[in-house]
mmCIF file of C-alpha atoms in Angstrom:
data_model
loop_
_atom_site.group_PDB
_atom_site.id
_atom_site.type_symbol
_atom_site.label_atom_id
_atom_site.label_comp_id
_atom_site.label_asym_id
_atom_site.label_seq_id
_atom_site.Cartn_x
_atom_site.Cartn_y
_atom_site.Cartn_z
ATOM 1 C CA MET O 1 16.381 -18.433 -3.549
ATOM 2 C CA THR O 2 13.014 -17.230 -2.197
ATOM 3 C CA PRO O 3 9.855 -19.181 -2.990
ATOM 4 C CA ALA O 4 8.614 -16.332 -5.163
ATOM 5 C CA ALA O 5 11.735 -16.677 -7.333
ATOM 6 C CA ALA O 6 11.194 -20.399 -7.942
ATOM 7 C CA SER O 7 9.350 -21.697 -10.974
ATOM 8 C CA PRO O 8 5.595 -21.455 -10.242
ATOM 9 C CA SER O 9 3.998 -24.820 -9.537
ATOM 10 C CA LEU O 10 0.368 -23.771 -9.106
ATOM 11 C CA GLY O 11 -2.147 -21.736 -11.026
ATOM 12 C CA LEU O 12 -3.217 -19.340 -8.283
ATOM 13 C CA SER O 13 -1.971 -18.228 -4.880
ATOM 14 C CA ILE O 14 -4.100 -16.150 -2.518
ATOM 15 C CA VAL O 15 -2.096 -13.961 -0.112
ATOM 16 C CA VAL O 16 -4.049 -12.699 2.904
ATOM 17 C CA PRO O 17 -2.500 -10.405 5.546
ATOM 18 C CA VAL O 18 -4.219 -11.179 8.847
ATOM 19 C CA TYR O 19 -4.705 -8.603 11.599
ATOM 20 C CA ARG O 20 -7.536 -8.916 14.117
ATOM 21 C CA GLY O 21 -9.055 -11.446 11.760
ATOM 22 C CA ALA O 22 -9.764 -14.341 14.121
ATOM 23 C CA ASP O 23 -13.532 -14.086 13.560
ATOM 24 C CA THR O 24 -13.423 -13.938 9.756
ATOM 25 C CA VAL O 25 -10.315 -15.694 8.429
ATOM 26 C CA GLY O 26 -11.805 -19.177 8.931
ATOM 27 C CA ARG O 27 -14.851 -18.322 6.827
ATOM 28 C CA LEU O 28 -12.624 -16.756 4.195
ATOM 29 C CA VAL O 29 -10.410 -19.856 3.961
ATOM 30 C CA ALA O 30 -13.468 -22.116 3.730
ATOM 31 C CA ALA O 31 -14.914 -20.056 0.877
ATOM 32 C CA LEU O 32 -11.591 -19.912 -0.984
ATOM 33 C CA SER O 33 -11.045 -23.659 -0.533
ATOM 34 C CA ALA O 34 -14.298 -24.335 -2.387
ATOM 35 C CA LEU O 35 -12.990 -22.611 -5.530
ATOM 36 C CA ALA O 36 -11.514 -24.617 -8.401
ATOM 37 C CA PRO O 37 -9.339 -22.269 -10.499
ATOM 38 C CA GLU O 38 -7.376 -23.472 -13.507
ATOM 39 C CA GLY O 39 -4.065 -24.975 -12.304
ATOM 40 C CA GLY O 40 -5.073 -25.314 -8.650
ATOM 41 C CA ILE O 41 -5.059 -22.992 -5.661
ATOM 42 C CA GLU O 42 -3.055 -22.352 -2.505
ATOM 43 C CA ILE O 43 -3.589 -19.918 0.364
ATOM 44 C CA VAL O 44 -0.867 -17.958 2.179
ATOM 45 C CA LEU O 45 -1.866 -16.401 5.512
ATOM 46 C CA VAL O 46 0.483 -13.832 7.067
ATOM 47 C CA ASN O 47 -0.269 -12.985 10.680
ATOM 48 C CA ASP O 48 1.088 -9.456 11.060
ATOM 49 C CA GLY O 49 1.517 -9.442 14.830
ATOM 50 C CA SER O 50 -2.229 -9.563 15.461
ATOM 51 C CA PRO O 51 -3.083 -8.950 19.140
ATOM 52 C CA ASP O 52 -6.060 -11.344 19.119
ATOM 53 C CA ASN O 53 -5.960 -15.134 18.723
ATOM 54 C CA SER O 54 -5.569 -15.005 14.939
ATOM 55 C CA GLY O 55 -2.367 -17.051 15.243
ATOM 56 C CA GLU O 56 -4.145 -19.981 16.896
ATOM 57 C CA VAL O 57 -6.947 -19.867 14.342
ATOM 58 C CA CYS O 58 -4.484 -19.800 11.423
ATOM 59 C CA ARG O 59 -2.433 -22.706 12.827
ATOM 60 C CA ALA O 60 -5.603 -24.778 13.107
ATOM 61 C CA LEU O 61 -6.508 -23.884 9.537
ATOM 62 C CA ALA O 62 -3.032 -24.924 8.334
ATOM 63 C CA ALA O 63 -3.540 -28.331 9.953
ATOM 64 C CA THR O 64 -7.027 -28.958 8.593
ATOM 65 C CA ALA O 65 -7.263 -27.039 5.296
ATOM 66 C CA SER O 66 -8.488 -28.971 2.259
ATOM 67 C CA VAL O 67 -6.127 -27.008 -0.027
ATOM 68 C CA PRO O 68 -2.401 -26.221 0.407
ATOM 69 C CA LEU O 69 -2.153 -23.500 3.052
ATOM 70 C CA THR O 70 1.040 -21.811 4.235
ATOM 71 C CA TYR O 71 1.006 -19.896 7.513
ATOM 72 C CA VAL O 72 3.616 -17.194 8.196
ATOM 73 C CA GLU O 73 3.797 -15.272 11.460
ATOM 74 C CA HIS O 74 5.530 -11.915 11.877
ATOM 75 C CA ALA O 75 7.358 -11.310 15.139
ATOM 76 C CA ARG O 76 5.440 -8.029 15.539
ATOM 77 C CA ASN O 77 3.169 -5.731 13.575
ATOM 78 C CA PHE O 78 4.990 -4.300 10.541
ATOM 79 C CA GLY O 79 2.030 -3.056 8.485
ATOM 80 C CA GLU O 80 -0.208 -4.427 5.750
ATOM 81 C CA HIS O 81 2.145 -3.834 2.810
ATOM 82 C CA ASN O 82 5.060 -5.425 4.697
ATOM 83 C CA ALA O 83 2.876 -8.449 5.447
ATOM 84 C CA VAL O 84 1.863 -8.721 1.786
ATOM 85 C CA MET O 85 5.541 -8.628 0.758
ATOM 86 C CA THR O 86 6.260 -11.539 3.113
ATOM 87 C CA GLY O 87 3.312 -13.441 1.667
ATOM 88 C CA LEU O 88 4.441 -12.844 -1.913
ATOM 89 C CA ARG O 89 7.796 -14.443 -1.117
ATOM 90 C CA HIS O 90 6.019 -17.633 -0.078
ATOM 91 C CA ALA O 91 3.548 -17.748 -2.983
ATOM 92 C CA ARG O 92 4.039 -20.429 -5.647
ATOM 93 C CA GLY O 93 1.331 -19.532 -8.150
ATOM 94 C CA ARG O 94 1.631 -18.324 -11.733
ATOM 95 C CA TYR O 95 -0.744 -15.603 -10.576
ATOM 96 C CA VAL O 96 -1.112 -14.174 -7.081
ATOM 97 C CA ILE O 97 -4.187 -12.438 -5.695
ATOM 98 C CA THR O 98 -3.919 -10.277 -2.587
ATOM 99 C CA MET O 99 -7.019 -9.639 -0.503
ATOM 100 C CA ASP O 100 -8.028 -8.580 3.006
ATOM 101 C CA ASP O 101 -9.269 -10.932 5.712
ATOM 102 C CA ASP O 102 -12.524 -9.054 6.453
ATOM 103 C CA LEU O 103 -14.779 -10.701 3.800
ATOM 104 C CA GLN O 104 -15.629 -7.339 2.228
ATOM 105 C CA ASN O 105 -14.286 -8.746 -1.041
ATOM 106 C CA PRO O 106 -16.564 -11.693 -1.968
ATOM 107 C CA PRO O 107 -14.416 -14.824 -2.480
ATOM 108 C CA GLU O 108 -16.454 -15.736 -5.577
ATOM 109 C CA GLU O 109 -14.973 -12.668 -7.311
ATOM 110 C CA VAL O 110 -11.550 -14.313 -7.081
ATOM 111 C CA LEU O 111 -12.186 -16.521 -10.117
ATOM 112 C CA ARG O 112 -13.350 -13.559 -12.224
ATOM 113 C CA LEU O 113 -10.240 -11.610 -11.286
ATOM 114 C CA TYR O 114 -7.919 -14.562 -11.943
ATOM 115 C CA ASP O 115 -9.489 -15.487 -15.288
ATOM 116 C CA HIS O 116 -9.430 -11.866 -16.478
ATOM 117 C CA ALA O 117 -5.702 -11.634 -15.773
ATOM 118 C CA ARG O 118 -4.876 -15.096 -17.137
ATOM 119 C CA LEU O 119 -6.955 -15.029 -20.312
ATOM 120 C CA GLY O 120 -6.185 -11.392 -21.086
ATOM 121 C CA ASN O 121 -2.444 -11.882 -20.475
ATOM 122 C CA TRP O 122 -2.365 -8.922 -18.077
ATOM 123 C CA ASP O 123 0.511 -8.463 -15.654
ATOM 124 C CA VAL O 124 -1.724 -6.829 -13.056
ATOM 125 C CA VAL O 125 -5.489 -6.496 -12.716
ATOM 126 C CA TYR O 126 -6.939 -4.203 -10.062
ATOM 127 C CA THR O 127 -10.509 -4.165 -8.823
ATOM 128 C CA ARG O 128 -12.799 -1.163 -8.591
ATOM 129 C CA TYR O 129 -16.121 -0.818 -6.840
ATOM 130 C CA ALA O 130 -19.419 0.666 -7.964
ATOM 131 C CA LYS O 131 -20.089 1.341 -4.278
ATOM 132 C CA LYS O 132 -17.657 0.983 -1.399
ATOM 133 C CA GLU O 133 -19.085 -0.161 1.915
ATOM 134 C CA HIS O 134 -16.496 1.608 4.074
ATOM 135 C CA GLU O 135 -17.078 4.419 6.541
ATOM 136 C CA GLY O 136 -17.247 7.868 4.942
ATOM 137 C CA TRP O 137 -13.865 9.013 6.248
ATOM 138 C CA ARG O 138 -12.220 5.835 4.946
ATOM 139 C CA ASN O 139 -13.683 6.342 1.467
ATOM 140 C CA LEU O 140 -12.475 9.946 1.532
ATOM 141 C CA GLY O 141 -9.008 8.796 2.573
ATOM 142 C CA SER O 142 -8.906 6.233 -0.250
ATOM 143 C CA ARG O 143 -9.889 8.844 -2.815
ATOM 144 C CA PHE O 144 -7.209 11.183 -1.486
ATOM 145 C CA ALA O 145 -4.574 8.426 -1.628
ATOM 146 C CA ASN O 146 -5.497 7.679 -5.240
ATOM 147 C CA TRP O 147 -5.351 11.392 -6.102
ATOM 148 C CA VAL O 148 -1.876 11.603 -4.540
ATOM 149 C CA ALA O 149 -0.829 8.533 -6.537
ATOM 150 C CA ASP O 150 -2.087 10.196 -9.732
ATOM 151 C CA GLN O 151 0.164 13.180 -9.031
ATOM 152 C CA LEU O 152 3.269 11.340 -7.867
ATOM 153 C CA MET O 153 3.387 7.992 -9.673
ATOM 154 C CA ASP O 154 3.631 6.869 -13.269
ATOM 155 C CA LYS O 155 0.306 5.062 -13.298
ATOM 156 C CA PRO O 156 -2.579 4.992 -15.773
ATOM 157 C CA ARG O 157 -4.661 8.075 -15.073
ATOM 158 C CA GLY O 158 -7.826 7.270 -13.150
ATOM 159 C CA LEU O 159 -6.794 3.710 -12.245
ATOM 160 C CA TYR O 160 -8.151 2.857 -8.786
ATOM 161 C CA LEU O 161 -5.494 1.253 -6.584
ATOM 162 C CA SER O 162 -7.188 -1.502 -4.609
ATOM 163 C CA SER O 163 -5.641 -4.021 -2.213
ATOM 164 C CA PHE O 164 -7.765 -6.682 -3.978
ATOM 165 C CA ARG O 165 -5.544 -7.230 -7.013
ATOM 166 C CA CYS O 166 -4.095 -9.997 -9.169
ATOM 167 C CA MET O 167 -0.431 -10.085 -10.235
ATOM 168 C CA SER O 168 1.504 -12.334 -12.553
ATOM 169 C CA HIS O 169 4.518 -14.312 -11.377
ATOM 170 C CA LEU O 170 6.764 -11.901 -13.308
ATOM 171 C CA VAL O 171 5.537 -8.935 -11.269
ATOM 172 C CA VAL O 172 5.626 -10.850 -7.981
ATOM 173 C CA ARG O 173 9.180 -11.997 -8.640
ATOM 174 C CA GLU O 174 10.403 -8.489 -9.365
ATOM 175 C CA ILE O 175 8.718 -6.634 -6.506
ATOM 176 C CA ALA O 176 9.757 -9.358 -4.029
ATOM 177 C CA ARG O 177 13.362 -8.241 -4.626
ATOM 178 C CA TYR O 178 12.632 -4.984 -2.790
ATOM 179 C CA ARG O 179 14.044 -5.137 0.750
ATOM 180 C CA GLY O 180 13.491 -1.571 1.965
ATOM 181 C CA PRO O 181 11.644 -1.110 5.276
ATOM 182 C CA TYR O 182 8.841 0.996 3.746
ATOM 183 C CA PRO O 183 7.303 -0.994 0.872
ATOM 184 C CA TYR O 184 4.363 0.361 -1.101
ATOM 185 C CA ILE O 185 3.050 -2.453 -3.290
ATOM 186 C CA ASP O 186 1.397 -0.286 -5.930
ATOM 187 C CA GLY O 187 4.476 1.914 -6.278
ATOM 188 C CA LEU O 188 6.601 -1.192 -6.858
ATOM 189 C CA ILE O 189 4.101 -2.501 -9.418
ATOM 190 C CA MET O 190 4.254 0.728 -11.416
ATOM 191 C CA GLN O 191 8.046 0.430 -11.558
ATOM 192 C CA VAL O 192 7.760 -3.049 -13.098
ATOM 193 C CA THR O 193 4.951 -2.931 -15.667
ATOM 194 C CA GLN O 194 2.336 -0.838 -17.437
ATOM 195 C CA ARG O 195 0.363 -3.852 -18.699
ATOM 196 C CA ILE O 196 -2.402 -3.169 -16.201
ATOM 197 C CA ASP O 197 -6.168 -3.463 -16.332
ATOM 198 C CA SER O 198 -9.083 -3.325 -13.889
ATOM 199 C CA ILE O 199 -12.510 -4.901 -13.455
ATOM 200 C CA GLU O 200 -15.526 -3.923 -11.380
ATOM 201 C CA VAL O 201 -16.408 -6.211 -8.465
ATOM 202 C CA LYS O 202 -18.826 -6.185 -5.565
ATOM 203 C CA HIS O 203 -17.854 -4.738 -2.201
ATOM 204 C CA LEU O 204 -19.686 -5.920 0.914
ATOM 205 C CA ALA O 205 -20.223 -4.306 4.288
ATOM 206 C CA ARG O 206 -17.797 -5.387 7.000
ATOM 207 C CA MET O 207 -19.124 -8.489 8.752
ATOM 208 C CA GLU O 208 -17.182 -8.262 12.022
ATOM 209 C CA GLY O 209 -15.499 -5.507 14.028
ATOM 210 C CA ARG O 210 -14.219 -2.287 12.544
ATOM 211 C CA SER O 211 -11.607 -1.311 9.993
ATOM 212 C CA ASN O 212 -7.963 -1.731 11.020
ATOM 213 C CA TYR O 213 -7.094 1.341 8.942
ATOM 214 C CA THR O 214 -6.839 4.307 11.270
ATOM 215 C CA LEU O 215 -6.052 7.865 10.209
ATOM 216 C CA ARG O 216 -2.498 7.295 11.461
ATOM 217 C CA ARG O 217 -2.073 4.235 9.225
ATOM 218 C CA LEU O 218 -3.450 6.099 6.214
ATOM 219 C CA ILE O 219 -1.043 8.994 6.785
ATOM 220 C CA ARG O 220 1.843 6.537 7.038
ATOM 221 C CA LEU O 221 0.716 4.963 3.764
ATOM 222 C CA TRP O 222 0.643 8.385 2.062
ATOM 223 C CA LEU O 223 4.161 9.096 3.328
ATOM 224 C CA ASN O 224 5.400 5.768 1.964
ATOM 225 C CA LEU O 225 3.862 6.616 -1.397
ATOM 226 C CA ALA O 226 5.242 10.147 -1.506
ATOM 227 C CA THR O 227 8.761 9.683 -0.164
ATOM 228 C CA ASN O 228 9.663 6.194 -1.424
ATOM 229 C CA PHE O 229 8.534 6.395 -5.036
ATOM 230 C CA SER O 230 8.662 10.042 -6.031
ATOM 231 C CA LEU O 231 10.937 13.079 -5.894
ATOM 232 C CA MET O 232 7.925 15.356 -6.250
ATOM 233 C CA PRO O 233 7.885 16.512 -2.572
ATOM 234 C CA LEU O 234 11.512 17.631 -2.865
ATOM 235 C CA ARG O 235 10.745 19.418 -6.115
ATOM 236 C CA LEU O 236 7.716 21.118 -4.566
ATOM 237 C CA ALA O 237 9.905 22.216 -1.652
ATOM 238 C CA MET O 238 12.450 23.605 -4.116
ATOM 239 C CA PHE O 239 9.759 25.518 -6.032
ATOM 240 C CA ALA O 240 8.292 26.830 -2.770
ATOM 241 C CA GLY O 241 11.725 28.066 -1.727
ATOM 242 C CA LEU O 242 12.246 29.664 -5.135
ATOM 243 C CA ALA O 243 8.833 31.382 -5.003
ATOM 244 C CA MET O 244 9.503 32.745 -1.531
ATOM 245 C CA GLY O 245 12.913 33.949 -2.664
ATOM 246 C CA VAL O 246 11.276 35.923 -5.481
ATOM 247 C CA LEU O 247 8.681 37.335 -3.067
ATOM 248 C CA GLY O 248 11.503 38.245 -0.675
ATOM 249 C CA VAL O 249 13.299 40.222 -3.403
ATOM 250 C CA ILE O 250 10.068 42.033 -4.315
ATOM 251 C CA GLY O 251 9.440 42.786 -0.655
ATOM 252 C CA ALA O 252 12.964 44.124 -0.245
ATOM 253 C CA VAL O 253 12.498 46.458 -3.237
ATOM 254 C CA PHE O 254 9.264 47.827 -1.755
ATOM 255 C CA THR O 255 10.944 48.229 1.633
ATOM 256 C CA ILE O 256 13.776 50.264 0.088
ATOM 257 C CA ILE O 257 11.298 52.403 -1.850
ATOM 258 C CA GLU O 258 9.294 52.973 1.331
ATOM 259 C CA ALA O 259 12.421 53.944 3.239
ATOM 260 C CA LEU O 260 13.417 56.446 0.548
ATOM 261 C CA THR O 261 10.006 58.053 0.030
ATOM 262 C CA ALA O 262 8.198 57.886 3.346
ATOM 263 C CA GLU O 263 9.018 60.350 6.076
ATOM 264 C CA THR O 264 8.457 57.930 8.941
ATOM 265 C CA PRO O 265 8.270 54.405 7.583
ATOM 266 C CA SER O 266 7.124 51.860 10.113
ATOM 267 C CA GLY O 267 7.780 48.733 8.041
ATOM 268 C CA TRP O 268 7.100 46.480 10.983
ATOM 269 C CA ALA O 269 4.085 44.657 9.529
ATOM 270 C CA SER O 270 5.725 43.942 6.180
ATOM 271 C CA VAL O 271 8.953 42.755 7.822
ATOM 272 C CA MET O 272 7.130 40.445 10.209
ATOM 273 C CA THR O 273 4.900 39.072 7.456
ATOM 274 C CA THR O 274 7.864 38.348 5.211
ATOM 275 C CA THR O 275 9.852 36.836 8.070
ATOM 276 C CA LEU O 276 7.037 34.507 9.055
ATOM 277 C CA LEU O 277 6.407 33.421 5.456
ATOM 278 C CA VAL O 278 10.070 32.695 4.816
ATOM 279 C CA ALA O 279 10.476 30.895 8.142
ATOM 280 C CA GLY O 280 7.399 28.770 7.422
ATOM 281 C CA VAL O 281 8.717 27.697 4.028
ATOM 282 C CA GLN O 282 12.151 26.980 5.504
ATOM 283 C CA PHE O 283 10.650 24.686 8.120
ATOM 284 C CA PHE O 284 8.566 22.990 5.433
ATOM 285 C CA VAL O 285 11.633 22.389 3.267
ATOM 286 C CA LEU O 286 13.621 21.110 6.241
ATOM 287 C CA GLY O 287 10.777 18.786 7.192
ATOM 288 C CA VAL O 288 10.604 17.257 3.713
ATOM 289 C CA MET O 289 14.377 16.813 3.549
ATOM 290 C CA GLY O 290 14.379 15.392 7.074
ATOM 291 C CA GLU O 291 11.782 12.774 6.109
ATOM 292 C CA TYR O 292 13.899 11.624 3.176
ATOM 293 C CA LEU O 293 17.076 11.672 5.267
ATOM 294 C CA GLY O 294 15.458 9.724 8.106
ATOM 295 C CA ARG O 295 14.183 7.029 5.764
ATOM 296 C CA ALA O 296 17.570 6.781 4.055
ATOM 297 C CA PHE O 297 19.216 6.421 7.464
ATOM 298 C CA LEU O 298 16.834 3.669 8.593
ATOM 299 C CA SER O 299 17.269 1.817 5.288
ATOM 300 C CA ALA O 300 21.071 2.053 5.485
ATOM 301 C CA ASN O 301 20.920 1.010 9.143
ATOM 302 C CA GLY O 302 19.154 -2.231 8.225
ATOM 303 C CA LYS O 303 15.630 -1.582 9.544
ATOM 304 C CA PRO O 304 13.822 -4.839 8.636
ATOM 305 C CA GLN O 305 10.901 -4.970 6.247
ATOM 306 C CA GLY O 306 9.533 -7.838 8.310
ATOM 307 C CA VAL O 307 10.772 -10.451 10.773
ATOM 308 C CA VAL O 308 9.294 -13.930 10.419
ATOM 309 C CA ARG O 309 8.862 -15.802 13.690
ATOM 310 C CA GLU O 310 7.264 -18.976 12.329
ATOM 311 C CA VAL O 311 6.425 -20.628 9.015
ATOM 312 C CA ILE O 312 4.104 -23.600 8.633
ATOM 313 C CA THR O 313 4.670 -24.832 5.099
ATOM 314 C CA ALA O 314 1.714 -25.930 2.996
ATOM 315 C CA ARG O 315 1.131 -29.652 3.003
ATOM 316 C CA ASP O 316 -0.557 -31.593 0.255
ATOM 317 C CA PRO O 317 -4.122 -32.287 1.438
ATOM 318 C CA SER O 318 -4.920 -35.948 1.836
#
């Protein structure tokens, strides 16, 4: 039985995926350790194959932390959502908050988020920001991802999907059962519950370095959202094929009429245009089906969601 499936023994767990966070994770742990939530607190750090010395920093924190702190190390980089899934399986709290290691989410907002979920009996509480202190392209990418989620997922319309969120043990237990190699936390949440709320919190400028979210990572996240939790891309491909089929029939009728009425019909432009349109849609449909087929193959072939190299279990602070 995974830790997430056991009866919760603490009030609040904080799960933090760590990647290039050596300069900030110590300050984050210190700030979180000073909090005193109802029922107690623990911290779960998941080093997702970080290329810097985050592992050494996290091991030192596990040895000296004033609150229970579990350190989990992935054998390589699997991605933020995969790291969060690993952390959820080691969390012991009645509620679990996930947050980044970059200090852009003020630790003092943790208590507000936790109390809102606990006192309001919400399964999940997301955070939203009056102003996001990300780069412009990152904000644009986040808005696009949320728009895609509005179209593809059964989520409350307009709900902002933030990585700074609080989940009840019920939700954590259920989504931790997912073993596929391409997890998308918010998609899993929407499959479990609709008892969801959100609160507005502050968002600070990044204190160190630059964002770990590149355009490539954002595109991969969009693909996980679209192909793992919705059949909409396949349906769009089907409708596109149907529309092009109708246009092809109309084009064929006009071609026959032209051949019967015109003395010297050229027809070359219309034929080439139709051929290129149909070929383009065919390649699009094949690409969508190939993405689904490839993911099904990797899932059936046992591609791991994450491989844990090391676990330092939380000790009771003296």
